[in-house]
Short mmCIF file of N, CA and C in Angstrom, two decimals:
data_model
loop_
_atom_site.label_atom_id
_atom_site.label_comp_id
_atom_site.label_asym_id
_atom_site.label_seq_id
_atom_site.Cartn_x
_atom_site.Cartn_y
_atom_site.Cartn_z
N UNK A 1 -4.16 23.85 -29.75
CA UNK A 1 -3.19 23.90 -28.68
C UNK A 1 -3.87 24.40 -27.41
N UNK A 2 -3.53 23.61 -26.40
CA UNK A 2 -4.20 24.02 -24.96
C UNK A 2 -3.22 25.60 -24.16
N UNK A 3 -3.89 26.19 -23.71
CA UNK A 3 -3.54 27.33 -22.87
C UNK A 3 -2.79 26.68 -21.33
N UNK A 4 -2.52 27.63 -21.01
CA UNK A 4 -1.52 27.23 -19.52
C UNK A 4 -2.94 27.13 -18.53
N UNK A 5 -3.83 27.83 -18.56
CA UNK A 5 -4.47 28.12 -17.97
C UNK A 5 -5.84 26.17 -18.14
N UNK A 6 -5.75 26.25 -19.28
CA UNK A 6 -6.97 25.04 -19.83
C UNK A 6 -5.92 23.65 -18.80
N UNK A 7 -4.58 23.64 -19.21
CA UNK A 7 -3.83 22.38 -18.77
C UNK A 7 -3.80 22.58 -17.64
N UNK A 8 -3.90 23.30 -16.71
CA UNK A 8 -3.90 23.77 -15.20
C UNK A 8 -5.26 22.92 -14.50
N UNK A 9 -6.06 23.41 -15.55
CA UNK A 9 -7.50 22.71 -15.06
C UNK A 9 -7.95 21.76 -15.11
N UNK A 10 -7.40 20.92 -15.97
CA UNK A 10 -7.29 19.67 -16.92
C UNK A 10 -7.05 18.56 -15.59
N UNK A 11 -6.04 18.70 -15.16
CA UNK A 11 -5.10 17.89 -14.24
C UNK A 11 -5.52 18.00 -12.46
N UNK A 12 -6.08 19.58 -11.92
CA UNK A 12 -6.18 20.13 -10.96
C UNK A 12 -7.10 18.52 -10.05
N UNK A 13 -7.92 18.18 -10.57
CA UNK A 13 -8.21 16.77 -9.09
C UNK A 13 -6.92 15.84 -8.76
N UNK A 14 -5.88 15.65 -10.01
CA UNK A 14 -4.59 14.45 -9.82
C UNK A 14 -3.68 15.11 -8.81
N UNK A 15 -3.78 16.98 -9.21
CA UNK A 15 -2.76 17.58 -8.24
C UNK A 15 -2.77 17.94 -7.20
N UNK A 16 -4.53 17.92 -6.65
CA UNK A 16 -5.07 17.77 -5.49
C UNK A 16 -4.98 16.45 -4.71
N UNK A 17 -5.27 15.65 -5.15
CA UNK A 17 -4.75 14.61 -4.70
C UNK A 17 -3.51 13.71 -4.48
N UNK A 18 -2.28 14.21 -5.23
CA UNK A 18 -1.52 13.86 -5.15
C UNK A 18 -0.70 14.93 -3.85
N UNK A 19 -0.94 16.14 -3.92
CA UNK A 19 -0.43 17.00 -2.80
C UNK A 19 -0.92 17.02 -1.72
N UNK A 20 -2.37 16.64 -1.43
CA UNK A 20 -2.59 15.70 -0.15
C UNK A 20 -1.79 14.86 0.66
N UNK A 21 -1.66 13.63 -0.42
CA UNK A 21 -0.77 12.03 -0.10
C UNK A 21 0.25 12.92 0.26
N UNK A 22 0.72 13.76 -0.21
CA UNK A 22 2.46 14.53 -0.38
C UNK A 22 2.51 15.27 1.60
N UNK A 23 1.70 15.44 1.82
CA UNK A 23 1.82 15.44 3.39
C UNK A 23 1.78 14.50 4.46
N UNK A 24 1.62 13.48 3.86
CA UNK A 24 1.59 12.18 4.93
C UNK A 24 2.34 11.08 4.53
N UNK A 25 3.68 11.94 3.84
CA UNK A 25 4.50 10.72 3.80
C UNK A 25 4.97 9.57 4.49
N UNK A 26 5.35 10.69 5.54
CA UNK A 26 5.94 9.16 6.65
C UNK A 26 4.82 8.62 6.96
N UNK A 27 3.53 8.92 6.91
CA UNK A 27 2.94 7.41 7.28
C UNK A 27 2.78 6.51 6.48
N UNK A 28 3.03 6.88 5.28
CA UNK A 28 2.91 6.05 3.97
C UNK A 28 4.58 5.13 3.99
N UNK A 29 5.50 5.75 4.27
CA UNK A 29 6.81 5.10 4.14
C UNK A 29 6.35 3.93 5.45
N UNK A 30 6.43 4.55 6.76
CA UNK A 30 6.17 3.46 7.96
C UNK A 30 5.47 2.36 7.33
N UNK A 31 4.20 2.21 6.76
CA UNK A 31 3.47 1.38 6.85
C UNK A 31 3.83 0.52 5.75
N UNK A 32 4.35 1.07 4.48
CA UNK A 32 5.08 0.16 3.87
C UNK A 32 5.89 -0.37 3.99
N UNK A 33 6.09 0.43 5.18
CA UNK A 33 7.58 -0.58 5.39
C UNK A 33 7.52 -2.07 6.10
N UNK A 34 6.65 -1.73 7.32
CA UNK A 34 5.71 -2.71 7.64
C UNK A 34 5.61 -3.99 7.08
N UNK A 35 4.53 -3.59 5.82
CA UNK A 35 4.20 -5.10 4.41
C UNK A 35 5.64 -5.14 4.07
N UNK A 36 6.16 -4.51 3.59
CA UNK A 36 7.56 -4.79 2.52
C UNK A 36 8.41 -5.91 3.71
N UNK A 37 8.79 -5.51 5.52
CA UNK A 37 9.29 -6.45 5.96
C UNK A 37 9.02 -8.14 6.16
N UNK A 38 7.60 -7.77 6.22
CA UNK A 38 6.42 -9.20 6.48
C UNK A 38 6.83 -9.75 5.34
N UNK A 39 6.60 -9.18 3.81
CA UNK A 39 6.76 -10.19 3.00
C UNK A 39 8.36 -10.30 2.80
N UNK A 40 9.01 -9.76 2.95
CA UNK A 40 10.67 -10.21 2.77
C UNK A 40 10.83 -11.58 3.51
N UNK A 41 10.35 -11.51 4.91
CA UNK A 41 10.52 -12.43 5.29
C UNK A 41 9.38 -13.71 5.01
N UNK A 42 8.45 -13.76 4.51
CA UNK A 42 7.65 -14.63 3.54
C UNK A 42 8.76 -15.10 2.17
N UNK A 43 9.39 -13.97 1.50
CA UNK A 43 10.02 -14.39 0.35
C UNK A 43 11.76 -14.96 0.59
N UNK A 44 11.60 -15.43 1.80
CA UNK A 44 13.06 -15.92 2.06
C UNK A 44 12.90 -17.12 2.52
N UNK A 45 11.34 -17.78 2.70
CA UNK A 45 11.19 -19.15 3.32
C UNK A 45 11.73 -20.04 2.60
N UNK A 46 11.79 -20.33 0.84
CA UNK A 46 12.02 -20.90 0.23
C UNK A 46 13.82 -21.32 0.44
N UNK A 47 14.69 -20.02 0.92
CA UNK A 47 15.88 -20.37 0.84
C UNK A 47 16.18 -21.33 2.53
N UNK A 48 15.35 -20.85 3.55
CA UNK A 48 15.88 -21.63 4.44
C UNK A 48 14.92 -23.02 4.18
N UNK A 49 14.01 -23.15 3.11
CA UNK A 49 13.31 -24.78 3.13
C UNK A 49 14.47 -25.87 2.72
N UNK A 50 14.95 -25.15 1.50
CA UNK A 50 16.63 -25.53 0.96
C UNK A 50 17.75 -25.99 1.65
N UNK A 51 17.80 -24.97 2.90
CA UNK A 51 18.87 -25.49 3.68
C UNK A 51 18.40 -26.50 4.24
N UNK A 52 16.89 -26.35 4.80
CA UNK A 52 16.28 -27.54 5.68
C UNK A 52 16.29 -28.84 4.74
N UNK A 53 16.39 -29.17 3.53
CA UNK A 53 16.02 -30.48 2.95
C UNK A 53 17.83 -30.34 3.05
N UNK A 54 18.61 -29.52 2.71
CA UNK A 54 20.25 -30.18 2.65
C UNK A 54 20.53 -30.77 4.03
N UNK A 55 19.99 -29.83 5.35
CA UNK A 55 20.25 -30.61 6.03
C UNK A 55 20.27 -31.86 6.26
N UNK A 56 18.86 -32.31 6.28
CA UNK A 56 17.92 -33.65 6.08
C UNK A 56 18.68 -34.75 5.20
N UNK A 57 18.97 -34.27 3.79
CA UNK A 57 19.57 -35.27 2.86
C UNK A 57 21.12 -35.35 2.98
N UNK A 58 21.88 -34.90 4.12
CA UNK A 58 22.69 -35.57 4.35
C UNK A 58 23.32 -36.88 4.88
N UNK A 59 24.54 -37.91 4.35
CA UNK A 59 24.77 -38.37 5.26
C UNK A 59 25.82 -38.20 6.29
N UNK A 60 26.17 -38.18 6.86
CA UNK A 60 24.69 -38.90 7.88
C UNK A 60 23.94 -37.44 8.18
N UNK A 61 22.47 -38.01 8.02
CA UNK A 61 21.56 -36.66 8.64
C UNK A 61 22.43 -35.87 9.81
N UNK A 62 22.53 -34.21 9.48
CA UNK A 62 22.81 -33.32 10.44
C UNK A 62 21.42 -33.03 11.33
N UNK A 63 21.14 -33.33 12.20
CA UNK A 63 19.83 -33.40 12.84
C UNK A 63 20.03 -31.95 13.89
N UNK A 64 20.90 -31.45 14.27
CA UNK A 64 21.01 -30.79 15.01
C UNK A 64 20.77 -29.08 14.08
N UNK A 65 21.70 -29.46 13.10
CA UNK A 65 21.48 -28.21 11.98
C UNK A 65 19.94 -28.19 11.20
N UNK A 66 19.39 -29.38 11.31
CA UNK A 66 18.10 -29.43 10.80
C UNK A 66 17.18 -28.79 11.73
N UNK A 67 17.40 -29.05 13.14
CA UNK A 67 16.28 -28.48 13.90
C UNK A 67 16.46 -26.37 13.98
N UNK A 68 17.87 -26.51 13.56
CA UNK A 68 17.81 -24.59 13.83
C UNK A 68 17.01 -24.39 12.80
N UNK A 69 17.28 -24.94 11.48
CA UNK A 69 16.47 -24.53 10.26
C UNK A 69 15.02 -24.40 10.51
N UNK A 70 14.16 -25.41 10.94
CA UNK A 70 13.09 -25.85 11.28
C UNK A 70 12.91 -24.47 12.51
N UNK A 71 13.72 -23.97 13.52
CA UNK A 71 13.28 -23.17 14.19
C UNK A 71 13.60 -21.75 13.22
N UNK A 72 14.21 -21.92 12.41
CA UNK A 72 14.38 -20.51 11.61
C UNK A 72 13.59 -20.29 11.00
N UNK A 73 12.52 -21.76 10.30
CA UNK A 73 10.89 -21.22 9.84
C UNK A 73 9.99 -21.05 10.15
N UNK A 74 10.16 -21.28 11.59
CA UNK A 74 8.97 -20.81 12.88
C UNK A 74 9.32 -20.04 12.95
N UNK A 75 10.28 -19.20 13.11
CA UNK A 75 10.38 -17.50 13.42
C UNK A 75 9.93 -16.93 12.16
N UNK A 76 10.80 -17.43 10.97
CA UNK A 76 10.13 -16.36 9.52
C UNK A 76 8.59 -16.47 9.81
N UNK A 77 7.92 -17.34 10.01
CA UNK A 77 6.25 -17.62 9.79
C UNK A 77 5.87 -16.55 10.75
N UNK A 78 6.00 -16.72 11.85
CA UNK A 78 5.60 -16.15 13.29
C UNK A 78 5.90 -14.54 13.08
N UNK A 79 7.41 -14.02 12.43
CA UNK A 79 7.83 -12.88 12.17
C UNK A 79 6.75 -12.50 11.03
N UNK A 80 6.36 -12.89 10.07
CA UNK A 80 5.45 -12.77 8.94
C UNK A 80 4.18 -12.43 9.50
N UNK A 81 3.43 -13.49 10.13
CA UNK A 81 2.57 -12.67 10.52
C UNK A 81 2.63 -11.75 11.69
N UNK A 82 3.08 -11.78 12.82
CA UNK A 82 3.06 -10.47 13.38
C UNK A 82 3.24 -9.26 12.82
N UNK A 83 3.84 -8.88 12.19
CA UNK A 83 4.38 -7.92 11.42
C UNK A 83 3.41 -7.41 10.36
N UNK A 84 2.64 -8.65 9.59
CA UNK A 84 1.95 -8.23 8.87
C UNK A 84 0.28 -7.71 9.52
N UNK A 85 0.38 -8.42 10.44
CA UNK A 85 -0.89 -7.61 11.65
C UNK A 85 -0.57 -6.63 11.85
N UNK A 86 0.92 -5.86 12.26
CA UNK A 86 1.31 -5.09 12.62
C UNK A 86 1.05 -3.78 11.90
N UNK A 87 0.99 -4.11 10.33
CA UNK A 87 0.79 -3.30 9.40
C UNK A 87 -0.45 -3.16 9.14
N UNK A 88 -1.24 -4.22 9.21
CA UNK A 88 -3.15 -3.93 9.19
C UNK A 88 -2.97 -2.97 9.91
N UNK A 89 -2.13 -2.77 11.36
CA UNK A 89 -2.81 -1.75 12.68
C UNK A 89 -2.06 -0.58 11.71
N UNK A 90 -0.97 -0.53 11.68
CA UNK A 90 -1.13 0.77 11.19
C UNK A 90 -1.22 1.41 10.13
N UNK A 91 -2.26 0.48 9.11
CA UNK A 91 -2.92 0.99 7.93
C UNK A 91 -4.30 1.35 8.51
N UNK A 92 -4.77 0.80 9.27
CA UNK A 92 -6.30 0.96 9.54
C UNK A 92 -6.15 2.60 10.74
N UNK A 93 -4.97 2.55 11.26
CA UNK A 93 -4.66 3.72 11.98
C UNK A 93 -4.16 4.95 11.70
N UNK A 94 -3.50 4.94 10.48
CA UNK A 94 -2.61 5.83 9.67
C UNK A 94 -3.11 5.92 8.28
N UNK A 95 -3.54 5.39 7.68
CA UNK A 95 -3.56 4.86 6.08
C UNK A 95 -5.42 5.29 6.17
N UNK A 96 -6.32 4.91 6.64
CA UNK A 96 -7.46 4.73 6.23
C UNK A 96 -8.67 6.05 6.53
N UNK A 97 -8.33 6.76 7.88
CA UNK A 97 -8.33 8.01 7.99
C UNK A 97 -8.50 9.23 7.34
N UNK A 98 -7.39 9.31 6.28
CA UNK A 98 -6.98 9.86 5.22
C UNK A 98 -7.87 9.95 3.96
N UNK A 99 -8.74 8.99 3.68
CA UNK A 99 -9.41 8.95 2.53
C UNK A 99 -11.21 10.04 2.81
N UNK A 100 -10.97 9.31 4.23
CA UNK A 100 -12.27 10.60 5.30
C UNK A 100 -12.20 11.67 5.04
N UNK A 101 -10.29 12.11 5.71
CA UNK A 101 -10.31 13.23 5.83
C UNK A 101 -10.48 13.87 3.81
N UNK A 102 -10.05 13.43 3.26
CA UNK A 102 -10.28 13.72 2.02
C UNK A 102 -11.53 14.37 1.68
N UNK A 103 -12.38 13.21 1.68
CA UNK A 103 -13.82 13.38 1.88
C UNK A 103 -13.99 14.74 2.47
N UNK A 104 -14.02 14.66 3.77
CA UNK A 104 -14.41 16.11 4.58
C UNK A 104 -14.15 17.24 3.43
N UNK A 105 -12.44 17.60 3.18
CA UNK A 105 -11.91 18.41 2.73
C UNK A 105 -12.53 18.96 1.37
N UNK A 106 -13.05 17.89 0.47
CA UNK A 106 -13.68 17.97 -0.66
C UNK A 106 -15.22 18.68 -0.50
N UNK A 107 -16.20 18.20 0.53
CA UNK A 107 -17.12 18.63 0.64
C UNK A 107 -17.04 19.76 1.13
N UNK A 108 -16.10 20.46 2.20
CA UNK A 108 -16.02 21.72 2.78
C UNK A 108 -15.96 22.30 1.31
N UNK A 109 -14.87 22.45 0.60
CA UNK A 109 -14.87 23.19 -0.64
C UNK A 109 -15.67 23.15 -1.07
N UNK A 110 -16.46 22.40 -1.75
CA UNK A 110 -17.42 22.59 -2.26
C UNK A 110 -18.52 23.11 -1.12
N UNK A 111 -19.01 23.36 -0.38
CA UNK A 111 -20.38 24.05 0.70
C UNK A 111 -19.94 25.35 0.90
N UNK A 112 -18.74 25.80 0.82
CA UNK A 112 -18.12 26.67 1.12
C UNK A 112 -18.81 27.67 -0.86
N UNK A 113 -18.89 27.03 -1.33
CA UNK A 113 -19.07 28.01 -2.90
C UNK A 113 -20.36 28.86 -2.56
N UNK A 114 -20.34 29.81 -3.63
CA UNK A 114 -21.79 30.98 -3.42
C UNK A 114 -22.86 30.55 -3.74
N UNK A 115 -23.98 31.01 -3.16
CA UNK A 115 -25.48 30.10 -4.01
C UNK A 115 -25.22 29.94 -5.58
N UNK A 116 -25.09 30.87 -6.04
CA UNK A 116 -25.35 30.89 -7.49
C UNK A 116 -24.27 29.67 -7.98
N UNK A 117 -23.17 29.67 -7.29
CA UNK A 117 -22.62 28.23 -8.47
C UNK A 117 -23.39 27.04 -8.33
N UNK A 118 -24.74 26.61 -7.21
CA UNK A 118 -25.38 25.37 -6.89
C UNK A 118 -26.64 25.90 -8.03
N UNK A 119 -26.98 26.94 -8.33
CA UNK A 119 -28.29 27.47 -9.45
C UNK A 119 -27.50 26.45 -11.03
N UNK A 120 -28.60 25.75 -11.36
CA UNK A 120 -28.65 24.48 -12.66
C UNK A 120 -27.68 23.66 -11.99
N UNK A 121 -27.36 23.18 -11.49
CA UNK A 121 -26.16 22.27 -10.81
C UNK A 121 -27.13 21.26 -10.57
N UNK A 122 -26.60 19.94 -10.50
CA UNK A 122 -27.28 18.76 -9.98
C UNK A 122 -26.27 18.67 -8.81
N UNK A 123 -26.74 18.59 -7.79
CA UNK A 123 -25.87 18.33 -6.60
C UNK A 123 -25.78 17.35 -6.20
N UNK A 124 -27.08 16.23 -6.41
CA UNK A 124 -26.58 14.95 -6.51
C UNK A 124 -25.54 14.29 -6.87
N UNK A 125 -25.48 14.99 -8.60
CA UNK A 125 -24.40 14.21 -9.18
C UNK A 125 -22.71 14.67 -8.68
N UNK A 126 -22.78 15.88 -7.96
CA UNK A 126 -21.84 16.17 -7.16
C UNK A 126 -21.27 15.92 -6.23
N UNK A 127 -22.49 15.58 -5.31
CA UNK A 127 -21.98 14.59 -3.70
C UNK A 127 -21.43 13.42 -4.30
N UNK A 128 -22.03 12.81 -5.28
CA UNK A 128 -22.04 11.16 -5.40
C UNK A 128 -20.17 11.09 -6.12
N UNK A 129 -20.15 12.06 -6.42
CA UNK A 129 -19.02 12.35 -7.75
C UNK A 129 -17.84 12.65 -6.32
N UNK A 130 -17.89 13.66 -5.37
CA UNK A 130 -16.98 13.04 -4.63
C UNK A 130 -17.01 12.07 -3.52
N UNK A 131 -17.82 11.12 -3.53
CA UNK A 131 -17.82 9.70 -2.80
C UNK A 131 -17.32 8.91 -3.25
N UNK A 132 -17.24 9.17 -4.80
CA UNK A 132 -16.62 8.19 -5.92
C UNK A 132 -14.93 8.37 -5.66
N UNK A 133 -14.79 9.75 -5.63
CA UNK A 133 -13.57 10.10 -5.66
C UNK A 133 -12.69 9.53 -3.96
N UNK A 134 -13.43 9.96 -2.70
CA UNK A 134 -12.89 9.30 -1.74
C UNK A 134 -12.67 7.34 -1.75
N UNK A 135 -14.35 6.78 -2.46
CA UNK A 135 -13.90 5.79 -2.26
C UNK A 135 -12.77 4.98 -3.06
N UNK A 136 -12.36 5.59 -4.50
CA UNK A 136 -11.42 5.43 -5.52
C UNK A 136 -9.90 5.22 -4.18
N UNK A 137 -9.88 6.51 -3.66
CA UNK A 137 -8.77 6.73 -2.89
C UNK A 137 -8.65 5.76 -1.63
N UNK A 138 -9.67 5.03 -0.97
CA UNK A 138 -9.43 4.35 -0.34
C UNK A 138 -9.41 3.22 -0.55
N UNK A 139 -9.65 2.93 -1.67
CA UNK A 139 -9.06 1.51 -2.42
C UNK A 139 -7.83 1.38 -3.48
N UNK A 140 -7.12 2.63 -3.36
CA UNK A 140 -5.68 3.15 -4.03
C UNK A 140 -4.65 3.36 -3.03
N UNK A 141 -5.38 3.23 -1.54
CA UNK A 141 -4.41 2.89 -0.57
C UNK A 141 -3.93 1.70 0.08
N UNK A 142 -5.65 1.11 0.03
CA UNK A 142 -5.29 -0.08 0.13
C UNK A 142 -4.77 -1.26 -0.58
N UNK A 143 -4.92 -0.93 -2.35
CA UNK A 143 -3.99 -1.40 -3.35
C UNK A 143 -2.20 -1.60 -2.77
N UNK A 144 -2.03 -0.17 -2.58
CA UNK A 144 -0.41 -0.07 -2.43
C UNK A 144 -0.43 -0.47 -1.12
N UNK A 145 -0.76 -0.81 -0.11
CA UNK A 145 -0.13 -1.34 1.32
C UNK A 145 -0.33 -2.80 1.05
N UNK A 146 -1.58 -3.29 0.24
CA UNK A 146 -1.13 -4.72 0.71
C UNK A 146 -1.10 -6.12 -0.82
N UNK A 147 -1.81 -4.91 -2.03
CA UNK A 147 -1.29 -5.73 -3.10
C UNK A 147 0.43 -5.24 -3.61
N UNK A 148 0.15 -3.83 -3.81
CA UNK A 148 1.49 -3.58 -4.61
C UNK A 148 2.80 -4.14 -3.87
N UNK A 149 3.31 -3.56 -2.72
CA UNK A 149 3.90 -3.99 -1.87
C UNK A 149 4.47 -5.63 -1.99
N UNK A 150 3.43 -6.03 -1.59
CA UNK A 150 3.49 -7.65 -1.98
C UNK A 150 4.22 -8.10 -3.30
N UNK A 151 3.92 -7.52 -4.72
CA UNK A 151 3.93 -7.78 -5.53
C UNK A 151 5.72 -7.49 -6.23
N UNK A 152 5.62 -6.32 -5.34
CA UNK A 152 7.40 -5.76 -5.97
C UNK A 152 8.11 -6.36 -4.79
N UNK A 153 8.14 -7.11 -3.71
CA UNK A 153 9.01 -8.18 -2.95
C UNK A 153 8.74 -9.66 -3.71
N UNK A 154 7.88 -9.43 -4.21
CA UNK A 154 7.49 -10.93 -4.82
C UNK A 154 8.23 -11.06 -6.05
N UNK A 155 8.64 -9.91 -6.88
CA UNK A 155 9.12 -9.67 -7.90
C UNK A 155 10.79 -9.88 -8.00
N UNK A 156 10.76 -9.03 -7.09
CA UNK A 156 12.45 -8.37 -6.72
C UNK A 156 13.22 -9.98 -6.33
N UNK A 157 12.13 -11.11 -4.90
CA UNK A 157 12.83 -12.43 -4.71
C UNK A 157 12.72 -13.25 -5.83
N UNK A 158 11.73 -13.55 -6.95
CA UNK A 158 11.86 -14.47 -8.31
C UNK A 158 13.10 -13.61 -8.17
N UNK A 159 13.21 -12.63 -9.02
CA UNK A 159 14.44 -12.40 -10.00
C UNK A 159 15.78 -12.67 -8.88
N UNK A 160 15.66 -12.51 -7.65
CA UNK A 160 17.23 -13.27 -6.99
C UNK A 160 17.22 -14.46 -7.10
N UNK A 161 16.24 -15.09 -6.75
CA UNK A 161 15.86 -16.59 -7.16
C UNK A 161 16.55 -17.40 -8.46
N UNK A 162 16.10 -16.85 -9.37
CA UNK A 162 16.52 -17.03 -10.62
C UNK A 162 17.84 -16.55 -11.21
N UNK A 163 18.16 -15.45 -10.41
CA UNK A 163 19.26 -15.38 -11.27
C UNK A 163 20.32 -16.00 -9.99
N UNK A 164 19.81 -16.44 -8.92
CA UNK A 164 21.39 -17.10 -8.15
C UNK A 164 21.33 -18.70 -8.60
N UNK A 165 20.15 -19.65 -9.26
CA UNK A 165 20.22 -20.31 -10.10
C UNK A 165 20.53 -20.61 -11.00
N UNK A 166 20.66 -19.31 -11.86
CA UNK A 166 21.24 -19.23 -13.39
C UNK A 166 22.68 -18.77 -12.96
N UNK A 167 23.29 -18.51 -12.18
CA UNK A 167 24.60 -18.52 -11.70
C UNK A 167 25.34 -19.93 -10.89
N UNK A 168 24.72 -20.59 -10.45
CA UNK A 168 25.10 -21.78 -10.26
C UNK A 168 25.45 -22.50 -11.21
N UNK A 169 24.25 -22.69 -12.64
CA UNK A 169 24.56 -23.83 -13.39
C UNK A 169 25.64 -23.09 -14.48
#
């Protein structure tokens, strides 16, 4: 059985790092919010392509209702990417920073220790060990701004997709 003290220590880099992120929320909410709008409006093209072919396959062609459609997927496209540039800027401005400042923060602690804890120490394997750790983190940010993100709007429109289909028939 582990001590309070052993499980304390066990965990102490996840709770360091997680109470970091835990101060820069809102830039983490902003910027997701960012991707999450870009792709909403990516995952809604399919419903106005729909309206655009009903238009089209009417008779007689509604040509007038066809062209708003047609301008309603120039705006989703145009809205998509601006927005999603919008969010590069403020991931690369807000989001990427953070993994530095990490960095810094990690090495101060550690330079900051007494000679004797660097006596038998490989310090190599120490610097390198937190470079590993910043660069882990800056590819765990950039995971969630522009895969995850993506992936749970991508998720969330199949399943409306599908189930306003499976409610039709």
């Amino acid at each position: 059985m582990t001590t309070p003290a052993k499980s304390n220590k066990k965990y102490y880099s996840l709770r360091s790092f997680g109470s970091y992120m835990a101060r820069f929320k809102l830039r983490f909410i902003v910027t997701i919010s960012m991707f999450a709008v870009a792709n909403i409006l990516l995952a809604v093209l399919p419903l106005f392509i729909g309206k655009l072919i009903e238009a089209l396959s009417a008779h007689p062609v509604q040509g007038h209702e066809a062209v708003i459609w047609v301008w309603v997927l120039i705006a989703c496209s145009t809205g998509h990417d601006l927005i999603w540039r919008g969010g590069e800027l403020l991931h690369m401005w807000l989001i990427n920073p953070l993994s530095y400042h990490y960095d810094t923060l990690l090495f101060r602690e550690v330079i900051r220790k007494p000679y004797p804890y660097f006596v038998d120490k490989f310090t190599g394997k120490l610097s390198s060990y937190i470079n590993t750790i910043s660069q882990e983190m800056h590819e765990f940010f950039t995971d969630i701004t522009y895969n995850y993100t993506s992936q749970i709007i991508s998720l969330l429109a199949t399943a409306a997709i599908l189930t306003s289909v499976n409610w039709q028939t």
